[in-house]
PDB file of C-alpha atoms and ligand atoms in Angstrom:
ATOM      1  CA  MET S   1      15.490 -30.710 -25.924  1.00 77.00           C
ATOM      2  CA  SER S   2      13.606 -29.057 -23.081  1.00 89.00           C
ATOM      3  CA  HIS S   3      12.366 -30.918 -20.001  1.00 93.00           C
ATOM      4  CA  ASN S   4      10.713 -27.899 -18.374  1.00 97.00           C
ATOM      5  CA  LEU S   5      13.116 -28.341 -15.449  1.00 98.00           C
ATOM      6  CA  LEU S   6      12.826 -24.671 -14.493  1.00 98.00           C
ATOM      7  CA  ALA S   7       9.123 -24.127 -15.189  1.00 98.00           C
ATOM      8  CA  GLY S   8       7.787 -21.405 -12.880  1.00 98.00           C
ATOM      9  CA  LYS S   9      11.257 -20.405 -11.644  1.00 98.00           C
ATOM     10  CA  VAL S  10      12.801 -16.936 -11.892  1.00 98.00           C
ATOM     11  CA  GLY S  11      16.472 -16.019 -11.682  1.00 99.00           C
ATOM     12  CA  ILE S  12      19.247 -13.478 -12.134  1.00 99.00           C
ATOM     13  CA  ILE S  13      22.072 -14.280 -14.559  1.00 98.00           C
ATOM     14  CA  SER S  14      25.234 -12.153 -14.495  1.00 98.00           C
ATOM     15  CA  GLY S  15      28.188 -12.145 -16.867  1.00 97.00           C
ATOM     16  CA  ALA S  16      26.745 -12.571 -20.384  1.00 97.00           C
ATOM     17  CA  LEU S  17      29.134 -10.413 -22.446  1.00 95.00           C
ATOM     18  CA  ASN S  18      28.876 -12.050 -25.879  1.00 95.00           C
ATOM     19  CA  SER S  19      27.718 -15.309 -27.422  1.00 96.00           C
ATOM     20  CA  GLN S  20      30.916 -17.066 -26.242  1.00 96.00           C
ATOM     21  CA  SER S  21      30.207 -16.249 -22.567  1.00 97.00           C
ATOM     22  CA  ILE S  22      29.280 -19.208 -20.378  1.00 98.00           C
ATOM     23  CA  ALA S  23      26.492 -17.061 -18.864  1.00 98.00           C
ATOM     24  CA  TRP S  24      25.029 -16.445 -22.330  1.00 98.00           C
ATOM     25  CA  LYS S  25      24.522 -20.205 -22.812  1.00 98.00           C
ATOM     26  CA  VAL S  26      23.159 -20.570 -19.267  1.00 98.00           C
ATOM     27  CA  ALA S  27      20.587 -17.846 -19.983  1.00 98.00           C
ATOM     28  CA  GLN S  28      19.520 -19.531 -23.240  1.00 98.00           C
ATOM     29  CA  LYS S  29      19.235 -22.980 -21.614  1.00 98.00           C
ATOM     30  CA  ALA S  30      17.455 -21.709 -18.484  1.00 98.00           C
ATOM     31  CA  HIS S  31      14.973 -19.882 -20.716  1.00 98.00           C
ATOM     32  CA  ALA S  32      14.442 -23.033 -22.807  1.00 98.00           C
ATOM     33  CA  GLU S  33      13.731 -24.945 -19.574  1.00 98.00           C
ATOM     34  CA  GLY S  34      10.921 -22.541 -18.720  1.00 98.00           C
ATOM     35  CA  ALA S  35      12.601 -19.970 -16.438  1.00 98.00           C
ATOM     36  CA  ARG S  36      12.040 -16.229 -16.516  1.00 98.00           C
ATOM     37  CA  ILE S  37      15.299 -14.305 -16.294  1.00 98.00           C
ATOM     38  CA  VAL S  38      16.794 -10.927 -15.463  1.00 98.00           C
ATOM     39  CA  LEU S  39      20.183 -10.306 -17.076  1.00 98.00           C
ATOM     40  CA  THR S  40      22.838  -8.158 -15.447  1.00 98.00           C
ATOM     41  CA  ASN S  41      26.357  -7.043 -16.256  1.00 97.00           C
ATOM     42  CA  ALA S  42      28.732  -4.179 -15.485  1.00 96.00           C
ATOM     43  CA  PRO S  43      27.637  -0.889 -17.084  1.00 92.00           C
ATOM     44  CA  LEU S  44      30.824  -0.942 -19.200  1.00 86.00           C
ATOM     45  CA  ALA S  45      29.940  -4.338 -20.702  1.00 84.00           C
ATOM     46  CA  MET S  46      26.472  -3.005 -21.431  1.00 80.00           C
ATOM     47  CA  ARG S  47      27.919  -0.322 -23.674  1.00 76.00           C
ATOM     48  CA  MET S  48      29.332  -3.014 -25.937  1.00 71.00           C
ATOM     49  CA  GLY S  49      25.708  -3.752 -26.683  1.00 75.00           C
ATOM     50  CA  GLU S  50      25.781  -7.455 -27.530  1.00 91.00           C
ATOM     51  CA  ILE S  51      23.779  -8.412 -24.436  1.00 95.00           C
ATOM     52  CA  LYS S  52      20.754  -6.631 -25.950  1.00 94.00           C
ATOM     53  CA  ALA S  53      20.464  -9.351 -28.601  1.00 95.00           C
ATOM     54  CA  LEU S  54      20.306 -12.009 -25.877  1.00 97.00           C
ATOM     55  CA  ALA S  55      17.779  -9.965 -23.906  1.00 97.00           C
ATOM     56  CA  ALA S  56      15.513  -9.775 -26.969  1.00 97.00           C
ATOM     57  CA  GLU S  57      15.953 -13.488 -27.732  1.00 98.00           C
ATOM     58  CA  ILE S  58      14.886 -14.642 -24.258  1.00 98.00           C
ATOM     59  CA  ASP S  59      12.601 -11.711 -23.437  1.00 98.00           C
ATOM     60  CA  ALA S  60      14.610 -10.660 -20.366  1.00 98.00           C
ATOM     61  CA  PRO S  61      15.189  -7.151 -19.012  1.00 97.00           C
ATOM     62  CA  ILE S  62      18.768  -6.021 -18.419  1.00 97.00           C
ATOM     63  CA  ILE S  63      19.543  -4.365 -15.099  1.00 97.00           C
ATOM     64  CA  PRO S  64      23.097  -2.987 -15.098  1.00 96.00           C
ATOM     65  CA  ALA S  65      25.114  -3.422 -11.895  1.00 98.00           C
ATOM     66  CA  ASP S  66      28.793  -3.263 -11.083  1.00 98.00           C
ATOM     67  CA  ALA S  67      29.072  -6.383  -8.921  1.00 98.00           C
ATOM     68  CA  THR S  68      31.545  -4.667  -6.580  1.00 98.00           C
ATOM     69  CA  SER S  69      28.933  -2.056  -5.560  1.00 98.00           C
ATOM     70  CA  MET S  70      26.511  -2.970  -2.752  1.00 98.00           C
ATOM     71  CA  GLU S  71      24.329  -0.064  -3.848  1.00 98.00           C
ATOM     72  CA  GLU S  72      24.050  -1.232  -7.472  1.00 98.00           C
ATOM     73  CA  LEU S  73      23.502  -4.830  -6.373  1.00 98.00           C
ATOM     74  CA  GLY S  74      20.782  -3.558  -4.047  1.00 98.00           C
ATOM     75  CA  THR S  75      19.028  -1.913  -6.995  1.00 98.00           C
ATOM     76  CA  LEU S  76      19.469  -5.097  -9.051  1.00 98.00           C
ATOM     77  CA  PHE S  77      17.766  -7.327  -6.485  1.00 99.00           C
ATOM     78  CA  THR S  78      14.989  -4.787  -5.774  1.00 98.00           C
ATOM     79  CA  GLU S  79      14.204  -4.232  -9.454  1.00 98.00           C
ATOM     80  CA  ALA S  80      14.449  -7.938 -10.292  1.00 98.00           C
ATOM     81  CA  GLN S  81      11.885  -8.788  -7.595  1.00 98.00           C
ATOM     82  CA  ALA S  82       9.621  -5.982  -8.823  1.00 98.00           C
ATOM     83  CA  HIS S  83       9.883  -7.353 -12.366  1.00 98.00           C
ATOM     84  CA  PHE S  84       9.125 -10.944 -11.316  1.00 98.00           C
ATOM     85  CA  GLY S  85       6.471  -9.922  -8.805  1.00 98.00           C
ATOM     86  CA  GLY S  86       8.129 -12.071  -6.133  1.00 98.00           C
ATOM     87  CA  LYS S  87      11.309 -13.583  -4.761  1.00 98.00           C
ATOM     88  CA  ILE S  88      14.133 -15.213  -6.716  1.00 98.00           C
ATOM     89  CA  ASP S  89      14.794 -18.943  -7.278  1.00 99.00           C
ATOM     90  CA  PHE S  90      18.296 -18.924  -8.743  1.00 99.00           C
ATOM     91  CA  VAL S  91      21.333 -16.686  -9.232  1.00 99.00           C
ATOM     92  CA  LEU S  92      24.336 -17.241 -11.493  1.00 99.00           C
ATOM     93  CA  HIS S  93      27.598 -15.473 -10.595  1.00 98.00           C
ATOM     94  CA  SER S  94      29.670 -15.627 -13.801  1.00 98.00           C
ATOM     95  CA  ILE S  95      32.102 -12.763 -13.205  1.00 98.00           C
ATOM     96  CA  GLY S  96      35.869 -12.683 -13.458  1.00 98.00           C
ATOM     97  CA  MET S  97      38.439 -10.013 -14.228  1.00 97.00           C
ATOM     98  CA  SER S  98      42.128  -9.497 -13.461  1.00 97.00           C
ATOM     99  CA  ALA S  99      43.981  -6.378 -14.595  1.00 97.00           C
ATOM    100  CA  ASN S 100      47.212  -8.208 -13.732  1.00 97.00           C
ATOM    101  CA  ILE S 101      46.339 -10.862 -16.336  1.00 96.00           C
ATOM    102  CA  ARG S 102      45.177  -8.237 -18.831  1.00 95.00           C
ATOM    103  CA  LYS S 103      48.487  -6.412 -18.506  1.00 96.00           C
ATOM    104  CA  GLY S 104      50.550  -9.612 -18.701  1.00 95.00           C
ATOM    105  CA  LYS S 105      52.055  -9.266 -15.192  1.00 97.00           C
ATOM    106  CA  SER S 106      54.011 -12.310 -14.014  1.00 96.00           C
ATOM    107  CA  TYR S 107      53.258 -13.847 -10.607  1.00 97.00           C
ATOM    108  CA  GLY S 108      56.402 -12.291  -9.110  1.00 98.00           C
ATOM    109  CA  ASP S 109      55.532  -8.825 -10.353  1.00 98.00           C
ATOM    110  CA  LEU S 110      51.868  -8.363  -9.462  1.00 98.00           C
ATOM    111  CA  ASP S 111      50.399  -4.918  -8.970  1.00 98.00           C
ATOM    112  CA  TYR S 112      48.708  -5.048  -5.542  1.00 98.00           C
ATOM    113  CA  LYS S 113      46.017  -2.505  -6.393  1.00 98.00           C
ATOM    114  CA  PHE S 114      45.070  -4.725  -9.324  1.00 98.00           C
ATOM    115  CA  PHE S 115      45.284  -7.768  -7.021  1.00 98.00           C
ATOM    116  CA  GLN S 116      42.742  -6.221  -4.652  1.00 98.00           C
ATOM    117  CA  GLN S 117      40.513  -5.333  -7.604  1.00 98.00           C
ATOM    118  CA  THR S 118      40.749  -8.947  -8.851  1.00 98.00           C
ATOM    119  CA  LEU S 119      39.596 -10.226  -5.464  1.00 98.00           C
ATOM    120  CA  ASP S 120      36.840  -7.625  -5.243  1.00 98.00           C
ATOM    121  CA  VAL S 121      35.438  -8.211  -8.755  1.00 98.00           C
ATOM    122  CA  SER S 122      35.958 -11.963  -9.035  1.00 98.00           C
ATOM    123  CA  ALA S 123      35.342 -13.208  -5.472  1.00 99.00           C
ATOM    124  CA  LEU S 124      33.975 -10.674  -2.959  1.00 99.00           C
ATOM    125  CA  SER S 125      31.217  -9.800  -5.431  1.00 99.00           C
ATOM    126  CA  PHE S 126      29.870 -13.332  -4.815  1.00 99.00           C
ATOM    127  CA  HIS S 127      29.636 -12.572  -1.094  1.00 99.00           C
ATOM    128  CA  LYS S 128      28.107  -9.165  -1.817  1.00 99.00           C
ATOM    129  CA  MET S 129      25.390 -10.670  -4.038  1.00 99.00           C
ATOM    130  CA  MET S 130      24.384 -13.085  -1.288  1.00 99.00           C
ATOM    131  CA  ALA S 131      24.612 -10.437   1.447  1.00 98.00           C
ATOM    132  CA  VAL S 132      22.275  -8.151  -0.540  1.00 99.00           C
ATOM    133  CA  ALA S 133      19.901 -11.046  -1.247  1.00 98.00           C
ATOM    134  CA  GLU S 134      19.874 -11.972   2.441  1.00 98.00           C
ATOM    135  CA  LYS S 135      19.303  -8.386   3.641  1.00 98.00           C
ATOM    136  CA  GLN S 136      16.409  -7.948   1.204  1.00 98.00           C
ATOM    137  CA  ASP S 137      15.092 -11.442   2.001  1.00 98.00           C
ATOM    138  CA  ALA S 138      15.024 -11.779  -1.790  1.00 98.00           C
ATOM    139  CA  LEU S 139      15.388 -15.560  -2.128  1.00 98.00           C
ATOM    140  CA  ASN S 140      12.688 -18.210  -2.113  1.00 98.00           C
ATOM    141  CA  GLU S 141      13.189 -21.324   0.012  1.00 98.00           C
ATOM    142  CA  TRP S 142      15.186 -23.944  -1.936  1.00 98.00           C
ATOM    143  CA  ALA S 143      16.700 -21.239  -4.147  1.00 98.00           C
ATOM    144  CA  SER S 144      20.036 -22.130  -5.769  1.00 99.00           C
ATOM    145  CA  ILE S 145      23.119 -19.939  -6.158  1.00 98.00           C
ATOM    146  CA  VAL S 146      25.973 -20.965  -8.468  1.00 99.00           C
ATOM    147  CA  GLY S 147      29.405 -19.398  -9.035  1.00 99.00           C
ATOM    148  CA  LEU S 148      31.939 -20.428 -11.697  1.00 98.00           C
ATOM    149  CA  SER S 149      35.419 -21.460 -10.630  1.00 98.00           C
ATOM    150  CA  TYR S 150      38.606 -22.990 -12.036  1.00 98.00           C
ATOM    151  CA  ILE S 151      40.998 -25.690 -10.806  1.00 98.00           C
ATOM    152  CA  ALA S 152      43.746 -23.096 -10.249  1.00 97.00           C
ATOM    153  CA  ALA S 153      42.020 -22.662  -6.850  1.00 98.00           C
ATOM    154  CA  GLN S 154      43.580 -26.000  -5.814  1.00 98.00           C
ATOM    155  CA  ARG S 155      46.635 -26.404  -8.076  1.00 97.00           C
ATOM    156  CA  ALA S 156      49.300 -23.963  -9.237  1.00 96.00           C
ATOM    157  CA  PHE S 157      48.811 -22.603 -12.765  1.00 93.00           C
ATOM    158  CA  LEU S 158      51.237 -19.664 -12.705  1.00 92.00           C
ATOM    159  CA  ASP S 159      49.838 -17.843 -15.739  1.00 92.00           C
ATOM    160  CA  TYR S 160      46.472 -17.613 -13.941  1.00 95.00           C
ATOM    161  CA  THR S 161      48.269 -15.356 -11.404  1.00 97.00           C
ATOM    162  CA  ASP S 162      45.969 -13.594  -8.900  1.00 98.00           C
ATOM    163  CA  MET S 163      42.832 -15.236 -10.316  1.00 98.00           C
ATOM    164  CA  SER S 164      44.006 -18.423  -8.569  1.00 98.00           C
ATOM    165  CA  GLN S 165      43.592 -16.712  -5.204  1.00 98.00           C
ATOM    166  CA  ALA S 166      40.281 -15.162  -6.308  1.00 98.00           C
ATOM    167  CA  LYS S 167      38.902 -18.605  -7.177  1.00 98.00           C
ATOM    168  CA  ALA S 168      40.087 -20.056  -3.840  1.00 98.00           C
ATOM    169  CA  VAL S 169      38.212 -17.245  -2.054  1.00 99.00           C
ATOM    170  CA  LEU S 170      35.143 -17.740  -4.271  1.00 99.00           C
ATOM    171  CA  GLU S 171      34.962 -21.443  -3.399  1.00 99.00           C
ATOM    172  CA  SER S 172      35.437 -20.702   0.288  1.00 99.00           C
ATOM    173  CA  ILE S 173      32.624 -18.121   0.209  1.00 99.00           C
ATOM    174  CA  ALA S 174      30.348 -20.772  -1.346  1.00 99.00           C
ATOM    175  CA  ARG S 175      30.988 -23.023   1.663  1.00 98.00           C
ATOM    176  CA  SER S 176      30.531 -20.348   4.332  1.00 98.00           C
ATOM    177  CA  TYR S 177      27.522 -18.648   2.767  1.00 98.00           C
ATOM    178  CA  GLY S 178      26.107 -22.057   1.856  1.00 98.00           C
ATOM    179  CA  GLN S 179      26.113 -22.978   5.537  1.00 98.00           C
ATOM    180  CA  ARG S 180      24.457 -19.687   6.503  1.00 98.00           C
ATOM    181  CA  LEU S 181      21.797 -19.566   3.771  1.00 98.00           C
ATOM    182  CA  GLY S 182      21.119 -23.288   4.107  1.00 98.00           C
ATOM    183  CA  SER S 183      20.099 -22.993   7.722  1.00 98.00           C
ATOM    184  CA  LEU S 184      18.412 -19.601   7.304  1.00 98.00           C
ATOM    185  CA  LYS S 185      16.355 -20.316   4.170  1.00 97.00           C
ATOM    186  CA  LYS S 186      17.146 -23.786   2.793  1.00 98.00           C
ATOM    187  CA  VAL S 187      19.074 -22.063  -0.003  1.00 98.00           C
ATOM    188  CA  ARG S 188      21.941 -23.974  -1.624  1.00 98.00           C
ATOM    189  CA  VAL S 189      25.241 -22.451  -2.766  1.00 99.00           C
ATOM    190  CA  ASN S 190      27.784 -24.215  -5.000  1.00 99.00           C
ATOM    191  CA  THR S 191      30.633 -23.496  -7.371  1.00 99.00           C
ATOM    192  CA  ILE S 192      31.254 -25.314 -10.643  1.00 99.00           C
ATOM    193  CA  SER S 193      34.924 -25.761 -11.539  1.00 98.00           C
ATOM    194  CA  GLN S 194      34.808 -25.549 -15.320  1.00 98.00           C
ATOM    195  CA  SER S 195      37.291 -26.737 -17.993  1.00 98.00           C
ATOM    196  CA  PRO S 196      39.239 -24.072 -19.911  1.00 97.00           C
ATOM    197  CA  THR S 197      36.687 -22.511 -22.260  1.00 96.00           C
ATOM    198  CA  LYS S 198      37.242 -20.220 -25.261  1.00 94.00           C
ATOM    199  CA  THR S 199      35.605 -17.011 -24.018  1.00 93.00           C
ATOM    200  CA  THR S 200      36.775 -13.390 -23.693  1.00 88.00           C
ATOM    201  CA  ALA S 201      37.927 -13.957 -20.084  1.00 88.00           C
ATOM    202  CA  GLY S 202      39.482 -17.361 -20.914  1.00 88.00           C
ATOM    203  CA  THR S 203      41.470 -16.406 -23.987  1.00 88.00           C
ATOM    204  CA  GLY S 204      42.809 -13.296 -22.207  1.00 87.00           C
ATOM    205  CA  ILE S 205      45.135 -15.524 -20.176  1.00 85.00           C
ATOM    206  CA  SER S 206      48.656 -15.881 -21.581  1.00 83.00           C
ATOM    207  CA  GLY S 207      49.295 -19.458 -22.647  1.00 86.00           C
ATOM    208  CA  PHE S 208      45.530 -20.148 -22.758  1.00 89.00           C
ATOM    209  CA  ASN S 209      45.839 -22.349 -25.847  1.00 91.00           C
ATOM    210  CA  ALA S 210      48.369 -24.541 -24.026  1.00 90.00           C
ATOM    211  CA  PHE S 211      46.081 -24.754 -20.931  1.00 88.00           C
ATOM    212  CA  TYR S 212      43.234 -25.688 -23.226  1.00 94.00           C
ATOM    213  CA  GLU S 213      45.094 -28.324 -25.273  1.00 95.00           C
ATOM    214  CA  TYR S 214      46.777 -29.864 -22.209  1.00 95.00           C
ATOM    215  CA  ALA S 215      43.481 -30.207 -20.308  1.00 97.00           C
ATOM    216  CA  ASP S 216      41.797 -31.594 -23.409  1.00 97.00           C
ATOM    217  CA  LYS S 217      44.514 -34.251 -23.806  1.00 97.00           C
ATOM    218  CA  MET S 218      44.422 -35.163 -20.110  1.00 97.00           C
ATOM    219  CA  ALA S 219      40.649 -35.423 -19.660  1.00 98.00           C
ATOM    220  CA  PRO S 220      39.229 -38.807 -20.726  1.00 98.00           C
ATOM    221  CA  LEU S 221      36.070 -37.034 -21.901  1.00 98.00           C
ATOM    222  CA  GLY S 222      37.948 -34.000 -23.270  1.00 98.00           C
ATOM    223  CA  ASN S 223      37.275 -30.434 -22.126  1.00 98.00           C
ATOM    224  CA  ALA S 224      33.699 -29.690 -21.117  1.00 98.00           C
ATOM    225  CA  PRO S 225      32.237 -27.091 -23.513  1.00 98.00           C
ATOM    226  CA  ALA S 226      30.334 -24.003 -22.350  1.00 98.00           C
ATOM    227  CA  GLU S 227      27.004 -25.549 -23.448  1.00 98.00           C
ATOM    228  CA  ALA S 228      27.574 -28.530 -21.142  1.00 98.00           C
ATOM    229  CA  CYS S 229      28.486 -26.169 -18.297  1.00 98.00           C
ATOM    230  CA  ALA S 230      25.163 -24.429 -18.913  1.00 98.00           C
ATOM    231  CA  ASP S 231      23.360 -27.786 -18.691  1.00 98.00           C
ATOM    232  CA  TYR S 232      25.073 -28.435 -15.355  1.00 98.00           C
ATOM    233  CA  CYS S 233      24.007 -24.987 -14.089  1.00 99.00           C
ATOM    234  CA  VAL S 234      20.407 -25.733 -15.099  1.00 98.00           C
ATOM    235  CA  SER S 235      20.527 -29.024 -13.170  1.00 98.00           C
ATOM    236  CA  LEU S 236      21.765 -27.129 -10.097  1.00 98.00           C
ATOM    237  CA  PHE S 237      18.994 -24.535 -10.431  1.00 99.00           C
ATOM    238  CA  SER S 238      16.411 -27.321 -10.743  1.00 98.00           C
ATOM    239  CA  ASP S 239      14.638 -29.222  -7.965  1.00 98.00           C
ATOM    240  CA  LEU S 240      16.581 -32.372  -8.892  1.00 98.00           C
ATOM    241  CA  THR S 241      19.610 -31.221  -6.862  1.00 98.00           C
ATOM    242  CA  ARG S 242      17.931 -29.764  -3.776  1.00 98.00           C
ATOM    243  CA  PHE S 243      20.336 -31.312  -1.262  1.00 98.00           C
ATOM    244  CA  VAL S 244      23.580 -30.445  -3.073  1.00 98.00           C
ATOM    245  CA  THR S 245      25.188 -27.503  -1.305  1.00 99.00           C
ATOM    246  CA  MET S 246      28.542 -26.037  -0.183  1.00 98.00           C
ATOM    247  CA  GLN S 247      30.316 -28.024  -2.920  1.00 98.00           C
ATOM    248  CA  ASN S 248      32.935 -27.213  -5.516  1.00 98.00           C
ATOM    249  CA  LEU S 249      31.749 -29.427  -8.359  1.00 98.00           C
ATOM    250  CA  MET S 250      34.301 -30.463 -10.981  1.00 98.00           C
ATOM    251  CA  HIS S 251      32.982 -30.075 -14.519  1.00 98.00           C
ATOM    252  CA  ASP S 252      36.123 -30.911 -16.423  1.00 98.00           C
ATOM    253  CA  GLY S 253      35.708 -34.172 -18.354  1.00 98.00           C
ATOM    254  CA  GLY S 254      37.696 -35.970 -15.635  1.00 98.00           C
ATOM    255  CA  PHE S 255      40.824 -33.750 -15.877  1.00 98.00           C
ATOM    256  CA  SER S 256      41.227 -33.245 -12.132  1.00 98.00           C
ATOM    257  CA  SER S 257      41.387 -36.990 -11.372  1.00 98.00           C
ATOM    258  CA  VAL S 258      43.968 -37.948 -14.011  1.00 98.00           C
ATOM    259  CA  GLY S 259      47.704 -38.310 -13.314  1.00 97.00           C
ATOM    260  CA  ILE S 260      48.809 -38.732 -16.911  1.00 96.00           C
ATOM    261  CA  SER S 261      46.973 -39.760 -20.066  1.00 96.00           C
ATOM    262  CA  GLU S 262      47.942 -41.779 -23.094  1.00 96.00           C
ATOM    263  CA  ALA S 263      47.614 -38.676 -25.279  1.00 95.00           C
ATOM    264  CA  ILE S 264      50.189 -36.817 -23.143  1.00 94.00           C
ATOM    265  CA  VAL S 265      52.537 -39.854 -23.031  1.00 95.00           C
ATOM    266  CA  ASP S 266      52.298 -40.124 -26.835  1.00 95.00           C
ATOM    267  CA  ALA S 267      52.930 -36.380 -27.333  1.00 93.00           C
ATOM    268  CA  ILE S 268      56.003 -36.410 -25.053  1.00 93.00           C
ATOM    269  CA  THR S 269      57.344 -39.652 -26.546  1.00 95.00           C
ATOM    270  CA  LYS S 270      56.983 -38.180 -30.035  1.00 94.00           C
ATOM    271  CA  ALA S 271      58.654 -34.888 -29.044  1.00 93.00           C
ATOM    272  CA  SER S 272      61.572 -36.767 -27.371  1.00 93.00           C
ATOM    273  CA  ALA S 273      62.062 -38.964 -30.446  1.00 93.00           C
ATOM    274  CA  GLU S 274      62.096 -35.870 -32.691  1.00 91.00           C
ATOM    275  CA  SER S 275      64.625 -34.020 -30.512  1.00 89.00           C
ATOM    276  CA  ALA S 276      66.902 -37.101 -30.451  1.00 89.00           C
ATOM    277  CA  GLN S 277      67.072 -37.130 -34.278  1.00 81.00           C
TER     278      GLN S 277
HETATM  279  P1  NAI E 301      33.353 -13.648 -20.127  1.00 88.69           P
HETATM  280  O1  NAI E 301      34.460 -12.700 -20.372  1.00 88.69           O
HETATM  281  O2  NAI E 301      32.386 -13.881 -21.209  1.00 88.69           O
HETATM  282  O3  NAI E 301      32.566 -13.268 -18.771  1.00 88.69           O
HETATM  283  C1  NAI E 301      33.131 -12.540 -17.703  1.00 88.69           C
HETATM  284  C2  NAI E 301      32.088 -11.520 -17.296  1.00 88.69           C
HETATM  285  O4  NAI E 301      32.450 -10.812 -16.112  1.00 88.69           O
HETATM  286  C3  NAI E 301      31.848 -10.469 -18.393  1.00 88.69           C
HETATM  287  O5  NAI E 301      30.501 -10.495 -18.800  1.00 88.69           O
HETATM  288  C4  NAI E 301      32.186  -9.173 -17.690  1.00 88.69           C
HETATM  289  O6  NAI E 301      31.479  -8.058 -18.186  1.00 88.69           O
HETATM  290  C5  NAI E 301      31.836  -9.526 -16.259  1.00 88.69           C
HETATM  291  N1  NAI E 301      32.368  -8.547 -15.301  1.00 88.69           N
HETATM  292  C6  NAI E 301      33.664  -8.127 -15.188  1.00 88.69           C
HETATM  293  N2  NAI E 301      33.746  -7.184 -14.227  1.00 88.69           N
HETATM  294  C7  NAI E 301      32.492  -7.029 -13.708  1.00 88.69           C
HETATM  295  C8  NAI E 301      31.944  -6.200 -12.682  1.00 88.69           C
HETATM  296  N3  NAI E 301      32.707  -5.341 -11.970  1.00 88.69           N
HETATM  297  N4  NAI E 301      30.617  -6.297 -12.414  1.00 88.69           N
HETATM  298  C9  NAI E 301      29.820  -7.149 -13.113  1.00 88.69           C
HETATM  299  N5  NAI E 301      30.291  -7.955 -14.096  1.00 88.69           N
HETATM  300  C10 NAI E 301      31.615  -7.895 -14.381  1.00 88.69           C
HETATM  301  O7  NAI E 301      34.097 -15.034 -19.749  1.00 88.69           O
HETATM  302  P2  NAI E 301      33.593 -16.424 -19.156  1.00 88.69           P
HETATM  303  O8  NAI E 301      34.689 -17.378 -19.433  1.00 88.69           O
HETATM  304  O9  NAI E 301      32.221 -16.723 -19.609  1.00 88.69           O
HETATM  305  O10 NAI E 301      33.641 -16.154 -17.590  1.00 88.69           O
HETATM  306  C11 NAI E 301      32.577 -16.416 -16.717  1.00 88.69           C
HETATM  307  C12 NAI E 301      33.075 -17.052 -15.432  1.00 88.69           C
HETATM  308  O11 NAI E 301      33.581 -18.364 -15.712  1.00 88.69           O
HETATM  309  C13 NAI E 301      34.211 -16.293 -14.734  1.00 88.69           C
HETATM  310  O12 NAI E 301      34.034 -16.363 -13.339  1.00 88.69           O
HETATM  311  C14 NAI E 301      35.415 -17.115 -15.155  1.00 88.69           C
HETATM  312  O13 NAI E 301      36.511 -16.962 -14.266  1.00 88.69           O
HETATM  313  C15 NAI E 301      34.822 -18.512 -15.068  1.00 88.69           C
HETATM  314  N6  NAI E 301      35.598 -19.562 -15.717  1.00 88.69           N
HETATM  315  C16 NAI E 301      36.004 -19.419 -17.010  1.00 88.69           C
HETATM  316  C17 NAI E 301      36.805 -20.377 -17.601  1.00 88.69           C
HETATM  317  C18 NAI E 301      37.313 -20.179 -18.992  1.00 88.69           C
HETATM  318  O14 NAI E 301      38.272 -20.871 -19.377  1.00 88.69           O
HETATM  319  N7  NAI E 301      36.733 -19.296 -19.777  1.00 88.69           N
HETATM  320  C19 NAI E 301      37.198 -21.615 -16.881  1.00 88.69           C
HETATM  321  C20 NAI E 301      36.669 -21.696 -15.540  1.00 88.69           C
HETATM  322  C21 NAI E 301      35.906 -20.693 -14.975  1.00 88.69           C
END
C-alpha cells in the first residue's frame, strides 16, 4: 500500500542486478511511493540485461557507471540532474563485490590486489559518490543517502573475509561524510545493516546457507527480507526521518542483540542427544 511518502522526490538507485537484488525492491517501492528514479549499475551488469525490465516497469532511465570511477560517477550525477531538471533528494548505494570471496580464498590466504579492489568497489565507492555529489552541488537540502552494510563490520564472520573490512570502512564513511554533508547542506547519511538475504552477492559467500539459517534461528523476528529492507530505505529517504544521520541502523529482526535463542538451544540439545546415541 502506498502512502506517497516520496511524492515529488527524485533519486539515484545503484545495484539492481536482478529481481532478487535489494536495490531492485527499493526501486519498486520508491517508485510506488511517488519518487522518480534514475537506475545505475556497472556496465558489465548492464550487459546481463535484466535491469532493463525494471527500468521499463518504473519508467526510469539507466545510466551506467562503474562506481570506482570518479569520471563515470561524474557523468551519472550530471545526467541524472539533467533528466530530473534539478537536484537529487536521495541516493542508494547497494554495491558489494569481493573477488576473494568469489574465488573461495580463506582469510589467511587473501589476494591483496583483490582486497584493494574489494575496498574500492564496496566501500570507497560510497565516498566517491558523495564527493562527486558535493563537488557538483547535486543534492537538495534534507537529501538522504543510504548504504547497505552487514554485521560482519562489528563481529568476526570468517567466511565474509575482506568484505568485513569493506563494511567497517563503509560505516565509517557514513559517519564522516554524514558530519560533513550535514553541516554543509543538511543532508543525512546512514547505513542499514541488513540480515543475510538470498541475492547474487549473498549466496556467493561460502557457508551462506548456514549464516542465513543461524541468523534466522537467533533473531526473534527471523531474518528481515529484502522487501522489508526496501521499506526501511524508503522511510530513510522520506521526510519522516529528517534528523536521523551518521547511524548504522540494524535491520536484522533483533539478531544483533541476542546472546542465544531457544531455537539454537533446541538444535544443539537435539544434535548432542543424537551424537550420544
Ligand atoms: P546483488 O548482487 O544483487 O547486488 C550487488 C550489486 O553491486 C550488483 O548489482 C552489482 O552489479 C553491483 N556492483 C558490483 N561492482 C560494481 C561496480 N564496480 N560499480 C557499480 N556497481 C557494482 O546483491 P545484494 O545482496 O542486493 O547487495 C546489495 C548490497 O547489500 C551490497 O552492498 C551487499 O553487501 C549488501 N548486503 C547484502 C546482504 C545479503 O545477504 N545479500 C546482507 C547485508 C548487506
